[in-house]
Amino acid sequence: MFIQKDLTRIKSNLSDNVGHKVRLTAKKGRKQTITRQGVIESTYPSIFIVKLDTEGEVFSSERRVSFSYTDVLTKTVELVICDTEQDEIVNE
């Protein structure tokens, strides 16, 4: 069973990393996952927003996705914080 302090820890960790680049892996459905890179744009009491990178895409419109902290807790969404200068993985 999940504890409220786990959600609070996830929220505070994401709030501390607003503006940092992340690698986002989301489970879409049966055996389907999507991996994209973006920046944590903002956090709210129930959700957080990631602005996705659109480099190399035909239509370069800004795209944002939102997820709940429960998605991270249940591992429906996995975030890896990247180092902004060297673009290397810092932690999971």
mmCIF file of C-alpha atoms in Angstrom:
data_model
loop_
_atom_site.group_PDB
_atom_site.id
_atom_site.type_symbol
_atom_site.label_atom_id
_atom_site.label_comp_id
_atom_site.label_asym_id
_atom_site.label_seq_id
_atom_site.Cartn_x
_atom_site.Cartn_y
_atom_site.Cartn_z
ATOM 1 C CA MET A 1 0.000 0.000 0.000
ATOM 2 C CA PHE A 2 1.200 3.475 -0.811
ATOM 3 C CA ILE A 3 1.799 6.014 1.905
ATOM 4 C CA GLN A 4 0.997 9.731 1.653
ATOM 5 C CA LYS A 5 4.603 10.639 2.485
ATOM 6 C CA ASP A 6 5.733 8.838 -0.696
ATOM 7 C CA LEU A 7 3.569 11.166 -2.793
ATOM 8 C CA THR A 8 4.842 14.169 -0.830
ATOM 9 C CA ARG A 9 8.447 13.079 -1.426
ATOM 10 C CA ILE A 10 7.829 12.684 -5.175
ATOM 11 C CA LYS A 11 6.144 16.087 -5.366
ATOM 12 C CA SER A 12 8.947 17.848 -3.497
ATOM 13 C CA ASN A 13 11.587 16.120 -5.642
ATOM 14 C CA LEU A 14 9.846 17.233 -8.842
ATOM 15 C CA SER A 15 9.316 20.752 -7.465
ATOM 16 C CA ASP A 16 13.051 20.998 -6.726
ATOM 17 C CA ASN A 17 13.830 20.036 -10.330
ATOM 18 C CA VAL A 18 11.516 22.461 -12.156
ATOM 19 C CA GLY A 19 13.400 23.717 -15.203
ATOM 20 C CA HIS A 20 15.656 20.670 -15.452
ATOM 21 C CA LYS A 21 15.802 18.418 -18.480
ATOM 22 C CA VAL A 22 14.291 14.940 -18.063
ATOM 23 C CA ARG A 23 13.902 11.740 -20.024
ATOM 24 C CA LEU A 24 10.279 10.639 -19.778
ATOM 25 C CA THR A 25 9.151 7.056 -20.338
ATOM 26 C CA ALA A 26 5.386 6.559 -20.245
ATOM 27 C CA LYS A 27 3.523 3.308 -20.559
ATOM 28 C CA LYS A 28 0.829 3.835 -23.152
ATOM 29 C CA GLY A 29 -0.914 0.507 -23.068
ATOM 30 C CA ARG A 30 -0.268 -3.117 -23.805
ATOM 31 C CA LYS A 31 3.483 -3.427 -24.274
ATOM 32 C CA GLN A 32 3.681 0.127 -25.636
ATOM 33 C CA THR A 33 5.999 2.712 -24.160
ATOM 34 C CA ILE A 34 6.907 6.197 -25.302
ATOM 35 C CA THR A 35 10.277 7.753 -24.495
ATOM 36 C CA ARG A 36 10.710 11.497 -24.975
ATOM 37 C CA GLN A 37 12.869 14.267 -23.585
ATOM 38 C CA GLY A 38 11.614 17.507 -22.150
ATOM 39 C CA VAL A 39 11.762 19.997 -19.305
ATOM 40 C CA ILE A 40 9.735 19.953 -16.091
ATOM 41 C CA GLU A 41 7.764 23.156 -16.587
ATOM 42 C CA SER A 42 5.658 23.428 -13.438
ATOM 43 C CA THR A 43 4.156 21.529 -10.538
ATOM 44 C CA TYR A 44 0.707 21.800 -9.000
ATOM 45 C CA PRO A 45 -0.938 20.130 -5.997
ATOM 46 C CA SER A 46 -2.131 17.102 -7.998
ATOM 47 C CA ILE A 47 -0.182 17.150 -11.290
ATOM 48 C CA PHE A 48 3.071 18.211 -12.929
ATOM 49 C CA ILE A 49 3.663 19.425 -16.484
ATOM 50 C CA VAL A 50 6.515 18.497 -18.818
ATOM 51 C CA LYS A 51 7.239 20.554 -21.934
ATOM 52 C CA LEU A 52 8.465 18.109 -24.583
ATOM 53 C CA ASP A 53 11.388 18.770 -26.916
ATOM 54 C CA THR A 54 10.288 19.107 -30.538
ATOM 55 C CA GLU A 55 13.678 18.943 -32.244
ATOM 56 C CA GLY A 56 13.596 17.074 -35.532
ATOM 57 C CA GLU A 57 9.829 17.034 -35.828
ATOM 58 C CA VAL A 58 8.096 18.212 -38.989
ATOM 59 C CA PHE A 59 5.662 20.455 -37.132
ATOM 60 C CA SER A 60 7.495 22.346 -34.409
ATOM 61 C CA SER A 61 4.629 23.331 -32.142
ATOM 62 C CA GLU A 62 5.127 23.315 -28.401
ATOM 63 C CA ARG A 63 3.712 20.239 -26.754
ATOM 64 C CA ARG A 64 3.052 19.755 -23.075
ATOM 65 C CA VAL A 65 1.957 16.668 -21.194
ATOM 66 C CA SER A 66 0.675 16.403 -17.654
ATOM 67 C CA PHE A 67 0.856 13.514 -15.249
ATOM 68 C CA SER A 68 -0.179 12.927 -11.668
ATOM 69 C CA TYR A 69 2.297 12.103 -8.917
ATOM 70 C CA THR A 70 0.512 8.764 -8.563
ATOM 71 C CA ASP A 71 1.644 7.921 -12.118
ATOM 72 C CA VAL A 72 5.252 8.215 -10.940
ATOM 73 C CA LEU A 73 4.538 6.251 -7.762
ATOM 74 C CA THR A 74 2.931 3.368 -9.668
ATOM 75 C CA LYS A 75 5.668 3.520 -12.348
ATOM 76 C CA THR A 76 3.253 4.257 -15.163
ATOM 77 C CA VAL A 77 5.600 7.178 -15.832
ATOM 78 C CA GLU A 78 9.334 7.050 -15.188
ATOM 79 C CA LEU A 79 11.441 10.198 -15.087
ATOM 80 C CA VAL A 80 15.217 10.432 -15.286
ATOM 81 C CA ILE A 81 16.710 13.835 -14.441
ATOM 82 C CA CYS A 82 19.519 14.791 -16.854
ATOM 83 C CA ASP A 83 22.475 17.080 -16.239
ATOM 84 C CA THR A 84 21.739 20.351 -18.086
ATOM 85 C CA GLU A 85 25.344 21.084 -19.101
ATOM 86 C CA GLN A 86 26.483 17.687 -20.287
ATOM 87 C CA ASP A 87 23.098 16.097 -20.989
ATOM 88 C CA GLU A 88 24.019 13.018 -18.937
ATOM 89 C CA ILE A 89 21.808 11.072 -16.585
ATOM 90 C CA VAL A 90 22.147 12.211 -12.974
ATOM 91 C CA ASN A 91 19.684 10.000 -11.093
ATOM 92 C CA GLU A 92 16.520 7.976 -11.447
#
